[in-house]
Short mmCIF file of N, CA and C in Angstrom, two decimals:
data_model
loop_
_atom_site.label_atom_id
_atom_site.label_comp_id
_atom_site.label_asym_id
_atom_site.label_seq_id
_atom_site.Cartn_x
_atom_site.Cartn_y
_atom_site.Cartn_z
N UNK A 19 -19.71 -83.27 -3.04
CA UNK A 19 -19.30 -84.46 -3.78
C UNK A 19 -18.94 -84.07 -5.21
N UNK A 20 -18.11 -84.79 -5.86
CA UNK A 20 -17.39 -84.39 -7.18
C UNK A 20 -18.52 -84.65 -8.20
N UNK A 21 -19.57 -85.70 -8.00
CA UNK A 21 -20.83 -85.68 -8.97
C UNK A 21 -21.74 -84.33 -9.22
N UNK A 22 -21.48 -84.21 -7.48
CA UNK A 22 -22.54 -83.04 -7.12
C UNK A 22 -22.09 -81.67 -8.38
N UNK A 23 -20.82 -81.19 -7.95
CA UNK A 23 -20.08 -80.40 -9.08
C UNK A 23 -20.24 -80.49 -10.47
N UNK A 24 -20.19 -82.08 -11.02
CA UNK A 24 -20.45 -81.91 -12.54
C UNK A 24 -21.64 -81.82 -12.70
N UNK A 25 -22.51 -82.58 -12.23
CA UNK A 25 -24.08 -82.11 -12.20
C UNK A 25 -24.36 -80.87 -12.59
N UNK A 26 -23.54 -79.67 -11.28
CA UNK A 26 -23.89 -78.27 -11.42
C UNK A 26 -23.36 -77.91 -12.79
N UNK A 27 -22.05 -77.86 -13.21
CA UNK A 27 -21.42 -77.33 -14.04
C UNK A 27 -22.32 -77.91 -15.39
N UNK A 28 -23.07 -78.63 -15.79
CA UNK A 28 -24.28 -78.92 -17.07
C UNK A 28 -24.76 -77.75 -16.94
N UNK A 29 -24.76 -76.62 -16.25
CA UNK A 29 -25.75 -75.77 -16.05
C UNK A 29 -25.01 -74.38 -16.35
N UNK A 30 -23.74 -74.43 -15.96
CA UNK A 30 -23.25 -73.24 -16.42
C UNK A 30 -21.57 -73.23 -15.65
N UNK A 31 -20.61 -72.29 -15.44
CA UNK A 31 -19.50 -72.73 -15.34
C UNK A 31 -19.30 -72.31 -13.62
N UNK A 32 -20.10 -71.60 -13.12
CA UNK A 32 -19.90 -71.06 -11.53
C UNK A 32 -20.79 -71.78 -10.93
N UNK A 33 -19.97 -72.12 -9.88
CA UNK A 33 -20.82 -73.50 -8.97
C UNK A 33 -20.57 -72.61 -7.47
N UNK A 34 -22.14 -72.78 -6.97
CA UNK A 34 -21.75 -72.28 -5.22
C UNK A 34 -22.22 -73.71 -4.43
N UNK A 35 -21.47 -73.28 -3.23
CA UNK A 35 -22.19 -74.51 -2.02
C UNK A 35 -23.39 -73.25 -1.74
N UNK A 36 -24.66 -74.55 -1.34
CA UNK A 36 -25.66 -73.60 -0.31
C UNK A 36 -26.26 -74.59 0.47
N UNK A 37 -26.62 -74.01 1.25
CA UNK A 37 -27.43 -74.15 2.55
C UNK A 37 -28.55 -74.08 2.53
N UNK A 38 -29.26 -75.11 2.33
CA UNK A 38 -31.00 -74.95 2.33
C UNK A 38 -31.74 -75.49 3.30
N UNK A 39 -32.57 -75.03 3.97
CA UNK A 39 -33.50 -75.09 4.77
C UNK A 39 -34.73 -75.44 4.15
N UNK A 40 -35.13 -77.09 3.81
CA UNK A 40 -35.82 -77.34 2.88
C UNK A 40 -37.17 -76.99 3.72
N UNK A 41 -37.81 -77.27 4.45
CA UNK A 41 -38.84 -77.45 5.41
C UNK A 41 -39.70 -78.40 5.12
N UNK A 42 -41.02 -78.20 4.44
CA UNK A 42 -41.85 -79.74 4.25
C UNK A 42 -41.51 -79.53 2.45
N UNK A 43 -41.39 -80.88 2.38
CA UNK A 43 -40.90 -81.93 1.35
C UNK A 43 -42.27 -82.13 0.47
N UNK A 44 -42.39 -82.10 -0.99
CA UNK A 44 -43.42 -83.22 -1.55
C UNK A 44 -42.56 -84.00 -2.38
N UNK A 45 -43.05 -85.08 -2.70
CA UNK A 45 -42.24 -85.72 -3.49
C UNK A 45 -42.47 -85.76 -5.23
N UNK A 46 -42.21 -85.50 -6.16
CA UNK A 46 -42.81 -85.60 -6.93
C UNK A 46 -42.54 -86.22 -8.28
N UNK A 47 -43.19 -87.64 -8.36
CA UNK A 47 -42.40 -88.41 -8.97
C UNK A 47 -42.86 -89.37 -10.37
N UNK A 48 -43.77 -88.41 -10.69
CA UNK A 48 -44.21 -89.04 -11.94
C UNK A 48 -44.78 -87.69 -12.82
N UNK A 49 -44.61 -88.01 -14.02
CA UNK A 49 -45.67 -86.80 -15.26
C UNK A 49 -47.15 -86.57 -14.94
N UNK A 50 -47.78 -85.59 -14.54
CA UNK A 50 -49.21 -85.82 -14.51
C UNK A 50 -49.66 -86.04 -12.36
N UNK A 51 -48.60 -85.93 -11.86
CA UNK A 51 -48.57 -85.72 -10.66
C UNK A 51 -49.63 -84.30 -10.36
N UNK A 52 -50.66 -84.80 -9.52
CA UNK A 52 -51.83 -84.06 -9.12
C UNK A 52 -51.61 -82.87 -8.40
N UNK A 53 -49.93 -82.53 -7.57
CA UNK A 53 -49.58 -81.58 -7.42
C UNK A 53 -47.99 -80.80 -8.00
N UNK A 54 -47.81 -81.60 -9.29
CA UNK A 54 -46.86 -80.89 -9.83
C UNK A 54 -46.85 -79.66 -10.25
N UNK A 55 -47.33 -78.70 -10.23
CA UNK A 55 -47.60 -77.37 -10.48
C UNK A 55 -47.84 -76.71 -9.46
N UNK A 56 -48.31 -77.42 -8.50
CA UNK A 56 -49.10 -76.57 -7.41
C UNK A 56 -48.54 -76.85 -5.99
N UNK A 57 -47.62 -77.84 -6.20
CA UNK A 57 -46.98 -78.07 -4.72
C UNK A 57 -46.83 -76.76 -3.29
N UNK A 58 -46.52 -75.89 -4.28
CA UNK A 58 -46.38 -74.72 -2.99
C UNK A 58 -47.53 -74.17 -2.65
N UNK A 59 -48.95 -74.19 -3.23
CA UNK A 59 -50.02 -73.74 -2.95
C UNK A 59 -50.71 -74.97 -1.97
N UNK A 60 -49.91 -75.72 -1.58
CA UNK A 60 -50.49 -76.73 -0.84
C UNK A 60 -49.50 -76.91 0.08
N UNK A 61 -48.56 -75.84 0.66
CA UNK A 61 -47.95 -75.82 2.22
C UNK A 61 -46.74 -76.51 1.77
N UNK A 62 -46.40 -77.00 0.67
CA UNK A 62 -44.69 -77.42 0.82
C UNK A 62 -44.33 -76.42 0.44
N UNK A 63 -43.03 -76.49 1.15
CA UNK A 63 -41.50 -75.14 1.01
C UNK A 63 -40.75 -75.69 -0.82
N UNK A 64 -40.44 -77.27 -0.76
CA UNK A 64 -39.80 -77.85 -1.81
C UNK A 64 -40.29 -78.77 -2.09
N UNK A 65 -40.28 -78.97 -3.63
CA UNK A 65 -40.87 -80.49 -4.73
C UNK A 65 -39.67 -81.09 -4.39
N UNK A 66 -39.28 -82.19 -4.21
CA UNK A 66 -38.24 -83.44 -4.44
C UNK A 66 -38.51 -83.97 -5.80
N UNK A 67 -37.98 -84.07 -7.04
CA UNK A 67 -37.97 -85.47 -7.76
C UNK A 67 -37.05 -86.32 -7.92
N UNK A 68 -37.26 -87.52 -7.69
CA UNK A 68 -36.05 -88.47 -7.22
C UNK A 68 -35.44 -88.72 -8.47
N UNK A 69 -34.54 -89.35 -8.88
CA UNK A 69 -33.74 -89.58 -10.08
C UNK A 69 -34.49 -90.67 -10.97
N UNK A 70 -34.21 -90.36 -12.18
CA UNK A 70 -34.89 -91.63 -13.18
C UNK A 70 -36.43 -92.03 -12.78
N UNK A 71 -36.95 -90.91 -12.59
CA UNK A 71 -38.33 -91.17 -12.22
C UNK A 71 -39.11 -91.02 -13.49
N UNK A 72 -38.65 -90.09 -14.46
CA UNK A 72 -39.43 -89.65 -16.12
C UNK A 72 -39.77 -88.36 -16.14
N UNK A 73 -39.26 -87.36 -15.22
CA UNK A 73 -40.21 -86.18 -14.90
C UNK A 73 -38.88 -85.34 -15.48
N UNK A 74 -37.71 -85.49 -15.25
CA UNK A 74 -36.71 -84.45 -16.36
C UNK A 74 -36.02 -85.75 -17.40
N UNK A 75 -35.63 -84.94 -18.56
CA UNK A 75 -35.25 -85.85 -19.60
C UNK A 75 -33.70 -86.45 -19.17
N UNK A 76 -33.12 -85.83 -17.84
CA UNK A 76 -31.17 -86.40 -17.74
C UNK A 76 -31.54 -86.83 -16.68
N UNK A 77 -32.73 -87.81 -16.23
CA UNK A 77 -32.82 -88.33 -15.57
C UNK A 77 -32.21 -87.95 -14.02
N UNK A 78 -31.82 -86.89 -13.67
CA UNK A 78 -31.17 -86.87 -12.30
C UNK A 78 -32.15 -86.30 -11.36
N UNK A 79 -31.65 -86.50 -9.95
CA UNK A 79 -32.54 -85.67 -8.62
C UNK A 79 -32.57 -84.32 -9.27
N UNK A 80 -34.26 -83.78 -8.89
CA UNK A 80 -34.00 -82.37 -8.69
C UNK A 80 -34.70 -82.10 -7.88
N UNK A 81 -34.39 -81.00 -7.04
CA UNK A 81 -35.00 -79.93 -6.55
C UNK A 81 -35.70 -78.70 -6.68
N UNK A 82 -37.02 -78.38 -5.92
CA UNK A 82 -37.40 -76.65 -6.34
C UNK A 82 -37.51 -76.50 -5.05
N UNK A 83 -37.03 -75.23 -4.89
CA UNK A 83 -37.32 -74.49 -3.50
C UNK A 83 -37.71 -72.75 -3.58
N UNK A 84 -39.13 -72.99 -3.55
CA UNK A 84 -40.14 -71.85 -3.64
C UNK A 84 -39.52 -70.65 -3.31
N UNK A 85 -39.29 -70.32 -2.36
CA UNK A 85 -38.61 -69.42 -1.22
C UNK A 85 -37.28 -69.08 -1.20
N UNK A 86 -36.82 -68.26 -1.94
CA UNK A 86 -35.06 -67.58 -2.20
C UNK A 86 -34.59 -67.98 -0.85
N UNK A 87 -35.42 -67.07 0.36
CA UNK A 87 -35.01 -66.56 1.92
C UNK A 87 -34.41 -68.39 2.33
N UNK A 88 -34.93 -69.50 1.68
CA UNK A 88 -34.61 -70.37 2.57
C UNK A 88 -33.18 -71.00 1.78
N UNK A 89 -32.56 -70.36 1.06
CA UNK A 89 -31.09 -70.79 0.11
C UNK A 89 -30.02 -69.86 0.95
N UNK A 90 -29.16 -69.81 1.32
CA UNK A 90 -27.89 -69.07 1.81
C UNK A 90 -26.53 -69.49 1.32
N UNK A 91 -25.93 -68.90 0.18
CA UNK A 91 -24.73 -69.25 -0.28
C UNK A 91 -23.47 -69.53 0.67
N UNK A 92 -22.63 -70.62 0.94
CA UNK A 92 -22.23 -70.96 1.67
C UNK A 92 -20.63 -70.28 0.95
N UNK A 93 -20.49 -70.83 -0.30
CA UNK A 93 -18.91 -70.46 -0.59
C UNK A 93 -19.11 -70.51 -2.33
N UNK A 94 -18.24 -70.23 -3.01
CA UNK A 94 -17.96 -70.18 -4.34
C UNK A 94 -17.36 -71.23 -4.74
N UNK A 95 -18.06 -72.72 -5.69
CA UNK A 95 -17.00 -73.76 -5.77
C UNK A 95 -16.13 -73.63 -6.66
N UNK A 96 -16.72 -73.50 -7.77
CA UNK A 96 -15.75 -73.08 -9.31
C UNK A 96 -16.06 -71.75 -9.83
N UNK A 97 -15.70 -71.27 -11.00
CA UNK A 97 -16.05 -70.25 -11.80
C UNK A 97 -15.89 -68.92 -11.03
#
């Protein structure tokens, strides 16, 4: 998606597609969340934080995904 792209490009000027194999999910959606630090020591693969929740200051979705092995670059979008 063309959001998806400018999103990336805030970050720097080379954008890839990837392929993630999220596996178990936590969600994590507030400051002070009892496993925000520790999500992966408690069996999730990836943190979810949903958008405009207060947990990054540009308000958007983010993702962490612990595990490189589960990212596979699909193609080169820009840069």
């Amino acid at each position: 998606k063309a959001g998806d792209v400018q999103k990336a490009m805030a970050y720097g000027p080379v954008v890839f597609e990837v392929s993630v194999d999220v596996g178990r999910v936590k969600r994590i959606d507030r400051q002070g969340h009892p496993l925000q630090k520790a999500w992966s020591l408690h069996g999730y693969d990836t943190a979810w934080v949903p958008p405009h929740c207060g947990m990054v200051p540009s308000g958007r979705e983010e993702d962490c995904v612990f595990d490189p092995e589960r990212v596979t670059v699909v193609r080169r979008v820009r840069g």
